[in-house]
Every structure is written in structure tokens, then in C-alpha cells.
Short mmCIF file of C-alpha atoms in Angstrom, two decimals:
data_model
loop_
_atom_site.label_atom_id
_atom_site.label_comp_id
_atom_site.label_asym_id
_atom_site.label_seq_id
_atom_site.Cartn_x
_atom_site.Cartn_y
_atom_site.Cartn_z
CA UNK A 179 -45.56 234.16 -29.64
CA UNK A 180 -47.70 233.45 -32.57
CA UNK A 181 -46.85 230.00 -34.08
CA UNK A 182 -46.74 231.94 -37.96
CA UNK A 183 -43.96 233.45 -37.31
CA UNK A 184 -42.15 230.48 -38.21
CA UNK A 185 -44.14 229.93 -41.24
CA UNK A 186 -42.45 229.63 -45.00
CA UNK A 187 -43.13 229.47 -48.39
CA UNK A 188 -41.91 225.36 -49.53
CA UNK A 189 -42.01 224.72 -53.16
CA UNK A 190 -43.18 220.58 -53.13
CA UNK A 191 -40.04 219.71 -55.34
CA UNK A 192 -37.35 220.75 -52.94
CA UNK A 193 -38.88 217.75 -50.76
CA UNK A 194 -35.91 215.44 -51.07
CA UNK A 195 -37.75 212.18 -51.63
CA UNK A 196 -34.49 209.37 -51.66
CA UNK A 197 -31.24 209.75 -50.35
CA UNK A 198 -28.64 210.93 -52.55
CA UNK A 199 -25.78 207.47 -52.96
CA UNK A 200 -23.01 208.84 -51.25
CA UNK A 201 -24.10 210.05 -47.88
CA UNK A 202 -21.75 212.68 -47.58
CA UNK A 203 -22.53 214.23 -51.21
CA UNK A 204 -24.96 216.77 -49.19
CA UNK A 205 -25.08 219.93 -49.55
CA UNK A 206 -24.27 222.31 -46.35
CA UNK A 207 -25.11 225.32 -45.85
CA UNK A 208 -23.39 227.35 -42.83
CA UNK A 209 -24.79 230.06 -40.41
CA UNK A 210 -22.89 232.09 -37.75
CA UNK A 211 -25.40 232.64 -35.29
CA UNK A 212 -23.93 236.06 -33.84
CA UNK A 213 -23.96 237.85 -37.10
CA UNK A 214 -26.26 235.88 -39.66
CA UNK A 215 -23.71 235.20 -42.32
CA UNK A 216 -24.64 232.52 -45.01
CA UNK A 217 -22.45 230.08 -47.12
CA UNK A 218 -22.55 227.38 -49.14
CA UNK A 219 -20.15 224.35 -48.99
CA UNK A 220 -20.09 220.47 -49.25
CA UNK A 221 -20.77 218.35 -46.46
CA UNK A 222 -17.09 216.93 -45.96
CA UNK A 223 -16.19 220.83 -44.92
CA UNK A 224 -17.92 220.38 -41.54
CA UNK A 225 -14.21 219.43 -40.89
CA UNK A 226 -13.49 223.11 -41.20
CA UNK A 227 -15.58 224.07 -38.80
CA UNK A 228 -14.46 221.82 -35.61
CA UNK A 229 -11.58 222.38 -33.54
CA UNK A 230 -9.37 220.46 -31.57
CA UNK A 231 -10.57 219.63 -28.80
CA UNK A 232 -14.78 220.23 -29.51
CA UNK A 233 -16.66 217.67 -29.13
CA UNK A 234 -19.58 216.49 -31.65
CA UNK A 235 -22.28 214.54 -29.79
CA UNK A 236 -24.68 212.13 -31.68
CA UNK A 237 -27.65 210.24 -31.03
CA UNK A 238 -26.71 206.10 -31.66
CA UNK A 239 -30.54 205.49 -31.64
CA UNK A 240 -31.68 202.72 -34.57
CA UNK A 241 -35.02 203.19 -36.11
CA UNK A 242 -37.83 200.29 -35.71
CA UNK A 243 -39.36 198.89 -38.39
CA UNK A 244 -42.33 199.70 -37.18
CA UNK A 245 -44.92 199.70 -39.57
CA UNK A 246 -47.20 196.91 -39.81
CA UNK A 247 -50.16 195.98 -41.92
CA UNK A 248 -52.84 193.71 -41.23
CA UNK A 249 -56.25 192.76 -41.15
CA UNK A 250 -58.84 193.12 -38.30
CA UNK A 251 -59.55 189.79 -37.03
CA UNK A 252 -63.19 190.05 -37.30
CA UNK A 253 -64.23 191.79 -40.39
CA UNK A 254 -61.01 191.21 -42.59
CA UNK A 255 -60.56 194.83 -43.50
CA UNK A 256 -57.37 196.82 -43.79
CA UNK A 257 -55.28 197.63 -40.70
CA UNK A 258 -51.97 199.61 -40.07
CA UNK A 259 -50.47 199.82 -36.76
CA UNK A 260 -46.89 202.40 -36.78
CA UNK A 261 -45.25 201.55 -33.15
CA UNK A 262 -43.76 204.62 -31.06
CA UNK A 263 -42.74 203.33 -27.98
CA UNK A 264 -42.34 199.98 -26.04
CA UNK A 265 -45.12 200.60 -22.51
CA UNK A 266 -43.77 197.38 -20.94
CA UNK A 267 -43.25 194.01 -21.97
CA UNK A 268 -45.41 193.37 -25.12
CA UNK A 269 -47.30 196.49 -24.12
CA UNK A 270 -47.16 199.09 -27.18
CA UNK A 271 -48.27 202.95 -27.79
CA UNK A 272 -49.09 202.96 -31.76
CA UNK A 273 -51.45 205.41 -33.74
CA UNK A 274 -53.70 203.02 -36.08
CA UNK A 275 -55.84 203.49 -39.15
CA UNK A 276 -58.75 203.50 -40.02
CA UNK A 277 -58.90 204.88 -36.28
CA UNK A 278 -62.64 205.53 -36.71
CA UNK A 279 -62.44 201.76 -36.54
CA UNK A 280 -60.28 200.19 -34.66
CA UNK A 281 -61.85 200.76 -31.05
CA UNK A 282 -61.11 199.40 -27.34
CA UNK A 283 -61.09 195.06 -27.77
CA UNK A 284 -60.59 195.13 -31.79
CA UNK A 285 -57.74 192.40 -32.55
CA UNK A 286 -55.39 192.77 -35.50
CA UNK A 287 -53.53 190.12 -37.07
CA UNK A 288 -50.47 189.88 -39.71
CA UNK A 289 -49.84 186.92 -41.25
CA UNK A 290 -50.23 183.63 -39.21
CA UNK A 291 -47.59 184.87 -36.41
CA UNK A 292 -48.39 188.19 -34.79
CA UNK A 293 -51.70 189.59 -33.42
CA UNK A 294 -52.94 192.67 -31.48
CA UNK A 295 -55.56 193.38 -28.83
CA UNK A 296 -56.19 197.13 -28.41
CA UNK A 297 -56.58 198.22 -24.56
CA UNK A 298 -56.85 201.81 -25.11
CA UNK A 299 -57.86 204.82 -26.93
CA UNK A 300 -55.73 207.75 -26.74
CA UNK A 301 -55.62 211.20 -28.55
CA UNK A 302 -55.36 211.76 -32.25
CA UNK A 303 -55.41 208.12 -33.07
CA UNK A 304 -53.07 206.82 -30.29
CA UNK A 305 -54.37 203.30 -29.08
CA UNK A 306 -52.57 201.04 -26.64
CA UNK A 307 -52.21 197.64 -27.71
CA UNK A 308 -50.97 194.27 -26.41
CA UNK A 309 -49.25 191.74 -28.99
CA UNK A 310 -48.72 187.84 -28.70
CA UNK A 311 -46.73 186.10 -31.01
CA UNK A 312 -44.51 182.53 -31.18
CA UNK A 313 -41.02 183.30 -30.94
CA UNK A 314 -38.73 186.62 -31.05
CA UNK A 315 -40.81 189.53 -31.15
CA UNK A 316 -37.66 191.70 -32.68
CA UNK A 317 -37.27 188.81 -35.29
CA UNK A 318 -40.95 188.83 -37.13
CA UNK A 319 -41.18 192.58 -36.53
CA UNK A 320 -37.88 192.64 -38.99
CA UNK A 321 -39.44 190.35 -40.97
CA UNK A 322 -43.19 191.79 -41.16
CA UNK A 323 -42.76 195.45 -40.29
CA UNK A 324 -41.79 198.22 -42.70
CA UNK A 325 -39.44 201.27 -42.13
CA UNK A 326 -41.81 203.95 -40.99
CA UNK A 327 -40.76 207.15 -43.27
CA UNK A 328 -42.74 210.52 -42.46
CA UNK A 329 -45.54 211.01 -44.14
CA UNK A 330 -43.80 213.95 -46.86
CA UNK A 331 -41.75 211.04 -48.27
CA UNK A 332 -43.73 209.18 -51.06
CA UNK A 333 -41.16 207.13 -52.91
CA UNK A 334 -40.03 203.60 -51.96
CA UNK A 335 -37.23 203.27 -49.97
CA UNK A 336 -34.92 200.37 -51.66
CA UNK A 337 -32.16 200.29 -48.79
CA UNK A 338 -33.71 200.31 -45.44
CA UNK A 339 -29.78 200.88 -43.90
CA UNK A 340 -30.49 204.31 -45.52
CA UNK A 341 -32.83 205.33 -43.22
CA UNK A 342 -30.17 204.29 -40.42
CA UNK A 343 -27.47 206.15 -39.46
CA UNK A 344 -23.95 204.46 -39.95
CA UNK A 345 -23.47 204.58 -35.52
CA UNK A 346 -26.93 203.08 -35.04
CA UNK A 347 -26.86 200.99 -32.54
CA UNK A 348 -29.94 200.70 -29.47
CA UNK A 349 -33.09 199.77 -31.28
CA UNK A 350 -36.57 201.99 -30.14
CA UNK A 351 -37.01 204.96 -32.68
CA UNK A 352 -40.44 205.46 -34.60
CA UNK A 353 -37.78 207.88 -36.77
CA UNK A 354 -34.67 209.08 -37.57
CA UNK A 355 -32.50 211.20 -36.27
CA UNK A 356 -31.54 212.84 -39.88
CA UNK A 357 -28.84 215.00 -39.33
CA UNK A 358 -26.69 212.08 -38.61
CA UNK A 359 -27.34 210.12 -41.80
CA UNK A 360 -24.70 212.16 -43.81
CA UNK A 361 -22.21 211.21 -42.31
CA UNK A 362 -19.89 207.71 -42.88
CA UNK A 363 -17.56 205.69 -40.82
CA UNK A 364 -14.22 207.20 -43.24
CA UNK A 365 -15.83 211.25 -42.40
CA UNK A 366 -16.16 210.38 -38.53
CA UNK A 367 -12.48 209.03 -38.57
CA UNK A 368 -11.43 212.11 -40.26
CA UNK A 369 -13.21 214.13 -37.80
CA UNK A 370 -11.44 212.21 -35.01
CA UNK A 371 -7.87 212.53 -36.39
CA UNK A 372 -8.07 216.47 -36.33
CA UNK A 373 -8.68 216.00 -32.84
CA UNK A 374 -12.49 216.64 -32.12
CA UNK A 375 -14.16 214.40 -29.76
CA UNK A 376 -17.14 212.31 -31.31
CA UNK A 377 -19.36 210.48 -28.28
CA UNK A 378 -22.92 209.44 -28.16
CA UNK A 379 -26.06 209.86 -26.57
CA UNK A 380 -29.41 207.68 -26.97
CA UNK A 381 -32.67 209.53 -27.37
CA UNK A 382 -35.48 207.43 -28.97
CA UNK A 383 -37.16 209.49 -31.28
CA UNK A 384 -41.61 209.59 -31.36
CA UNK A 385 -44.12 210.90 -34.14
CA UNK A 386 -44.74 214.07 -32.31
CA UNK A 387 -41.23 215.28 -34.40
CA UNK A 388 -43.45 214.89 -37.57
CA UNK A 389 -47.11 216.07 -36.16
CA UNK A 390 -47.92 219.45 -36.90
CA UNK A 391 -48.62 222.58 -34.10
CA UNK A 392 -52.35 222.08 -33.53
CA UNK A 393 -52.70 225.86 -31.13
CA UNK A 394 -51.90 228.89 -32.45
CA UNK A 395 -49.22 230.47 -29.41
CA UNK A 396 -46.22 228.62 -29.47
CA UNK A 397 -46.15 228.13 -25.45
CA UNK A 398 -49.57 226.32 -25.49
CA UNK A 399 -47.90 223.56 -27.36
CA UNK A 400 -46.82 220.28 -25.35
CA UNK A 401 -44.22 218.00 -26.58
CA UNK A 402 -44.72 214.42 -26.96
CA UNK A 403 -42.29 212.00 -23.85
CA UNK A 404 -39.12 211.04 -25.74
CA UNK A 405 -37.14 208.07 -23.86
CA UNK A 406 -33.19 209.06 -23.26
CA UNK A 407 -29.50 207.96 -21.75
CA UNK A 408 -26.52 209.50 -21.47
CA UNK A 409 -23.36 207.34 -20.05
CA UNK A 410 -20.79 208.87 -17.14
CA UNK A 411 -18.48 208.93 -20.60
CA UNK A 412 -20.07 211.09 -22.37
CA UNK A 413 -20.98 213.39 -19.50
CA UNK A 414 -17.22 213.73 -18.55
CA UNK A 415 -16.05 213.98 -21.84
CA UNK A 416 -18.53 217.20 -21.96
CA UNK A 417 -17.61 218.74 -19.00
CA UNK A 418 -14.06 218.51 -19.84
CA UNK A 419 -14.80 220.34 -23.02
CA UNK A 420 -16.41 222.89 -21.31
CA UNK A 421 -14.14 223.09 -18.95
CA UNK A 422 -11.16 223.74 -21.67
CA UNK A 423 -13.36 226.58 -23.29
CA UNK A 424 -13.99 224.15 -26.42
CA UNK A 425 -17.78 223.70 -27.99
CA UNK A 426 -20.13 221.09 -27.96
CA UNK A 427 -21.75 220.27 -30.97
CA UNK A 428 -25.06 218.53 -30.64
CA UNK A 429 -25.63 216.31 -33.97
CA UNK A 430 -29.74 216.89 -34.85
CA UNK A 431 -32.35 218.16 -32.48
CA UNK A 432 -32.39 214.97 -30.81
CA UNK A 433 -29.22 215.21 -29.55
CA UNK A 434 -29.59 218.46 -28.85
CA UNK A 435 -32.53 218.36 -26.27
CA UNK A 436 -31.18 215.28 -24.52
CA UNK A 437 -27.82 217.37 -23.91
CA UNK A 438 -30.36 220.29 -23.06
CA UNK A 439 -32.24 218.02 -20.59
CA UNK A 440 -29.07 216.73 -18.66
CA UNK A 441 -28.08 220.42 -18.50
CA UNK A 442 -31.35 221.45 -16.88
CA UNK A 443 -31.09 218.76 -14.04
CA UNK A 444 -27.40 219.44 -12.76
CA UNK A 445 -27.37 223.54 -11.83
CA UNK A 446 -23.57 223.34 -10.86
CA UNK A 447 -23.13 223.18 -15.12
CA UNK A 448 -21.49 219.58 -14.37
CA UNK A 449 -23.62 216.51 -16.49
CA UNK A 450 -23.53 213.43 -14.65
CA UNK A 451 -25.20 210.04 -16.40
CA UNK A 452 -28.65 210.17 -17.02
CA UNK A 453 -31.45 208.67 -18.30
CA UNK A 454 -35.28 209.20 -18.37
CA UNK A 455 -38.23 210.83 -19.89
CA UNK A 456 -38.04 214.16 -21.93
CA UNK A 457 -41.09 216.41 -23.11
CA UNK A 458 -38.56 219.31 -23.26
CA UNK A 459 -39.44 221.98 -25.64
CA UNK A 460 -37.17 224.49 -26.61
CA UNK A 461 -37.79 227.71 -28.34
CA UNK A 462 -36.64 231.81 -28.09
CA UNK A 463 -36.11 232.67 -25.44
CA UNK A 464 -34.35 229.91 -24.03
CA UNK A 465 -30.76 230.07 -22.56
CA UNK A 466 -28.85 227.00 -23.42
CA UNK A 467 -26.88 225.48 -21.15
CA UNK A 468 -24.42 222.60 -22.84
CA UNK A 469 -24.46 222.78 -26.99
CA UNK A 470 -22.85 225.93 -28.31
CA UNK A 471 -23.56 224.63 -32.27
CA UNK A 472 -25.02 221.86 -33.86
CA UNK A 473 -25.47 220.11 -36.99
CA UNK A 474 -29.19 219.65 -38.73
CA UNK A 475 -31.30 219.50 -41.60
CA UNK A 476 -34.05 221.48 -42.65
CA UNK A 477 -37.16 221.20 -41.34
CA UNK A 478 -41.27 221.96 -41.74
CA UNK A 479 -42.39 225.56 -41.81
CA UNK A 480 -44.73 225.70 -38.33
CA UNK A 481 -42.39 222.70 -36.45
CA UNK A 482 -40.84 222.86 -32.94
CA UNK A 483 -37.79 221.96 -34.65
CA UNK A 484 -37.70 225.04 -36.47
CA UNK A 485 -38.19 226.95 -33.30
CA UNK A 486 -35.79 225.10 -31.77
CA UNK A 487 -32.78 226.59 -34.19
CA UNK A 488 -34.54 229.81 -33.97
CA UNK A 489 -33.35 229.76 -30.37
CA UNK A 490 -30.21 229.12 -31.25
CA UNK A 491 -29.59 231.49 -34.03
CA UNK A 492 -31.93 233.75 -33.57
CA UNK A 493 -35.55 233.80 -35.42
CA UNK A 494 -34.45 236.63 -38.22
CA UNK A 495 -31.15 234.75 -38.59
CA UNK A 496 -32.96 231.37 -39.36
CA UNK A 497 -35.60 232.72 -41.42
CA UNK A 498 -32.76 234.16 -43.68
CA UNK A 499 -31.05 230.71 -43.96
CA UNK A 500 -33.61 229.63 -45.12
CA UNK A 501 -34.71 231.77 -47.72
CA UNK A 502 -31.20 231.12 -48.85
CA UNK A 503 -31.51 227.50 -49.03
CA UNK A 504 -34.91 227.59 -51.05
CA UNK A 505 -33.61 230.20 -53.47
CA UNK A 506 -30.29 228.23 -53.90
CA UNK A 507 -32.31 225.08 -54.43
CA UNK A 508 -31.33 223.16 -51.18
CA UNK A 509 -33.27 219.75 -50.77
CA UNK A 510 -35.18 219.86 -47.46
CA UNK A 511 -36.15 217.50 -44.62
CA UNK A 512 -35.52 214.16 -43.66
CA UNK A 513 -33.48 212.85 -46.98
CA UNK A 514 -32.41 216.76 -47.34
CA UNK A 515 -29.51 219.12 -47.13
CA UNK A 516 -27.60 220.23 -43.91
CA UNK A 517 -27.28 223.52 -41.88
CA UNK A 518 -24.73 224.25 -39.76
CA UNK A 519 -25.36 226.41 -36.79
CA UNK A 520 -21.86 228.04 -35.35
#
């Protein structure tokens, strides 16, 4: 499968570049995936959608601030470090800039109370580094590190909480997961009062989201190792769903391959805690085997997330949506609108 045929047209402005004030003043578009059909609602009517009974899954990761500029020890020039996953102990994978630069043994510092020691050179910029600090690594990475918004957002962000979803709550992402920041404490106790099951999983979410497709055939492409848990909870509140003929609703591609990668291990169909590594890549032509809708925003032409709904809703169905969206003026990505797939 040729990795164009999820290519689109994106006019720049529809780039939402803040969050709107009132996180459930999104726009929402809807998409039955066995027939296609489009429409266009407000956010709040997601309650419409759910049934007693379904269950809405989300992802309660919370999003490092883990962007950090500094100098190189030696020289004095510019240095930025963006963290993506703990290795072990003080033991960090990053991607660094200038990377031309910042080779095996180069040291980094920030301020007077954090410094780096690269140990290795990875692909497209990834380095291994250790750090050594006085005191609470968690504390001066609040206080020195910056929120680490993809690379299509160019504004400020005022509000880091913005870039958190309301449930966050296990510290380890390098990014959101977006299609969860609509949503507000007074919306999920609606949701819950009609009924509908709302549990959580964990999946810490890497920079391979944002990175673009660098081979041309779709199945050539390997996903980047994403770290995830799922409690005994959540498990048996999802096979009792199942069980009852009610859907699962996975909130934001995160969510959705972690529920995707518990589904793959148990072949009986019955999830049982888990917790692990996932490089799982879905797109058409997979059969899913927990999440019968799910919740998201829109995403970059050529991206595995886009492929991803595709198998979900079918490619022609998707590609349709979306053409929708851009002609009615939808705002995209990570700040964007939401789609829901039913």
C-alpha cells in the first residue's frame, strides 16, 4: 500500500495553534463507519452517542516537561535536549540539536543544577544521555524544562495545564494524548450519570506520533516502543462490556492501540492486566479485536494515525471526513477539532 494514499490537501490556517478557553467548546464532527455518513455537532453531544452500559476508555498519561535548553559545557554554544523516555535510573533516550554537534562524551549543562553526558548516538538525532543533578530530578525538570509542543504549533503556550488532560495523572509522555483534552471533570460526570463506563489505561506517548513516514509502502514502516499498563479493573470492566454486547470506546489512538495490544495477547477475547512495550502499528486491513469506536482529533496527511482510523472506518470513509472538515473549516491537530468514529 502506497503511503500517498493517505495524503491531503491542509490549508496552514486550519492548524489550530492555542486551545480554544472552554475545553469542551470543540467542534465534533461524527462518522458512521458502516455507511460514511457525516455531521456536524458540538463536543458536549458525544453524550448522544454513548449508551448505557459502553464503556469510554482513556489514557491518564501526564505529559513531561521535557524540553530543556542549555549550553555545551565546553564550547558554550546552544543546546536542546526534548526527553522521550526514562532507560533506567537517570538514564534518558532524547533527540538533541544541533545533532551534527553534540556527539558520544559531549556534556550539557542548564543552569548551575542539571548536566548531561551523552553515551550514545542513535538514529535521526536520538542520543542516550546520563544526567546528575542535586536534589529531585522531577522538581528542577518542572522548574527548568518546557512543555514539549509538536513542532506545527508555533505560538506560546500561556497555561501549561492546557496541554494536560483534566485525568492526567502518571507522569512519562514526550506528548499528549489530544483527544482527551476536550473534555472536563463536569462532561465526564455527565457521561457517567447516563450510565457509560469511563476507566483508564496508561500508555506513555514518544515523538515517533509526530515524525513523518520516511518509506514509501506503508508496511515497511516501524513504529517507535511506546511504554503501557492496563489494571485487572479496567480489563474486567471491558470484558463485561463485551460480554453484555455494549461498545468500547477507545479515547485517542493511544488508547486505542494499548486496548489493541492487550487484545492481541489474550486469544480467548478475555483482557487480563497488562503492561509492557508496544511498537504496534495498525492500519487496513487489520481486524480489531476490543474498541468498536473511538474518539480523536485530526491528524497529519501521510501519519500512522491517519491510517490507523482508516482501519477503522474505512480509507474512502476517512478521506471523506475529512474533506468535510477542511471545507467546513474544522481546526486540525493537536489543539484541533474532534471526530467521532461510530
Amino acid at each position: 500500500m502506497n503511503v500517498n494514499l493517505y495524503d491531503f490537501e491542509l490549508p496552514e490556517q486550519l492548524i489550530a495553534q492555542t486551545p480554544l478557553l472552554d475545553r469542551t467548546a470543540s467542534r465534533l464532527l461524527t462518522l458512521n463507519k458502516e455507511n460514511g455518513e457525516v455531521n456536524h455537532r458540538s463536543f458536549p453531544d458525544i453524550i448522544n452517542f454513548l449508551e448505557p452500559g459502553d464503556t469510554l476508555v482513556l489514557n491518564d498519561t501526564r505529559v513531561l516537561p521535557a524540553r530543556l535548553f542549555g549550553t555545551k559545557e565546553d564550547t558554550r554554544a546552544k543546546a536542546e535536549v526534548l526527553l522521550l523516555k526514562n532507560v533506567e535510573g537517570d538514564r534518558w533516550e532524547a533527540l538533541v540539536k544541533p545533532g551534527k554537534r553534540l556527539k558520544a562524551g559531549s556534556v550539557i549543562v542548564f543552569g548551575d543544577e542539571l548536566k548531561a553526558v551523552i553515551d550514545e548516538e542513535g538514529e535521526m538525532g536520538a542520543r542516550t544521555l546520563t544526567f546528575s543533578y542535586n536534589g529531585i530530578f522531577q522538581e528542577i525538570l518542572d522548574r527548568l524544562g518546557e512543555m514539549p509542543l509538536p513542532p506545527y504549533i508555533k505560538e506560546t503556550l500561556d497555561d501549561r495545564e492546557r496541554y494536560q488532560t483534566v485525568y492526567a495523572k502518571h507522569e512519562g509522555s514526550a506528548a499528549a494524548p489530544t483527544a482527551g483534552l476536550h473534555f472536563t471533570d463536569e462532561l465526564l460526570d455527565q457521561i457517567r450519570a447516563k450510565g457509560v463506563n469511563v476507566t483508564f489505561i496508561t500508555l506513555h506517548v514518544g515523538l515517533g506520533t509526530f515524525r513523518p513516514m520516511s518509506v514509501d509502502v506503508v508496511e515497511e514502516h516501524e513504529m517507535h516502543e511506546e511504554y503501557y499498563s492496563m489494571s485487572q479493573e479496567t480489563a474486567d470492566l471491558i470484558n463485561e462490556t463485551k460480554k453484555r454486547g455494549n461498545r468500547v470506546f477507545a479515547v485517542g489512538t493511544t488508547s486505542c492501540r494499548t486496548l489493541e495490544t492487550v487484545g492481541s495477547k489474550f486469544e480467548d477475547g478475555v483482557l487480563q492486566e497488562s503492561s509492557g512495550w508496544t511498537k504496534i502499528f495498525i492500519y487496513p486491513g487489520y481486524t480489531f479485536k476490543v474498541i468498536d469506536g473511538m474518539l480523536t482529533n485530526f491528524h497529519l496527511p501521510k501519519s500512522t494515525l491517519v491510517m490507523l482510523v482508516s482501519a477503522l472506518a474505512g480509507r474512502e470513509h476517512i478521506m471523506h471526513a475529512y474533506e468535510q472538515a477542511i471545507q467546513e473549516k474544522y481546526r486540525f491537530f493537536s489543539f484541533g477539532d474532534a471526530m467521532l468514529i461510530y
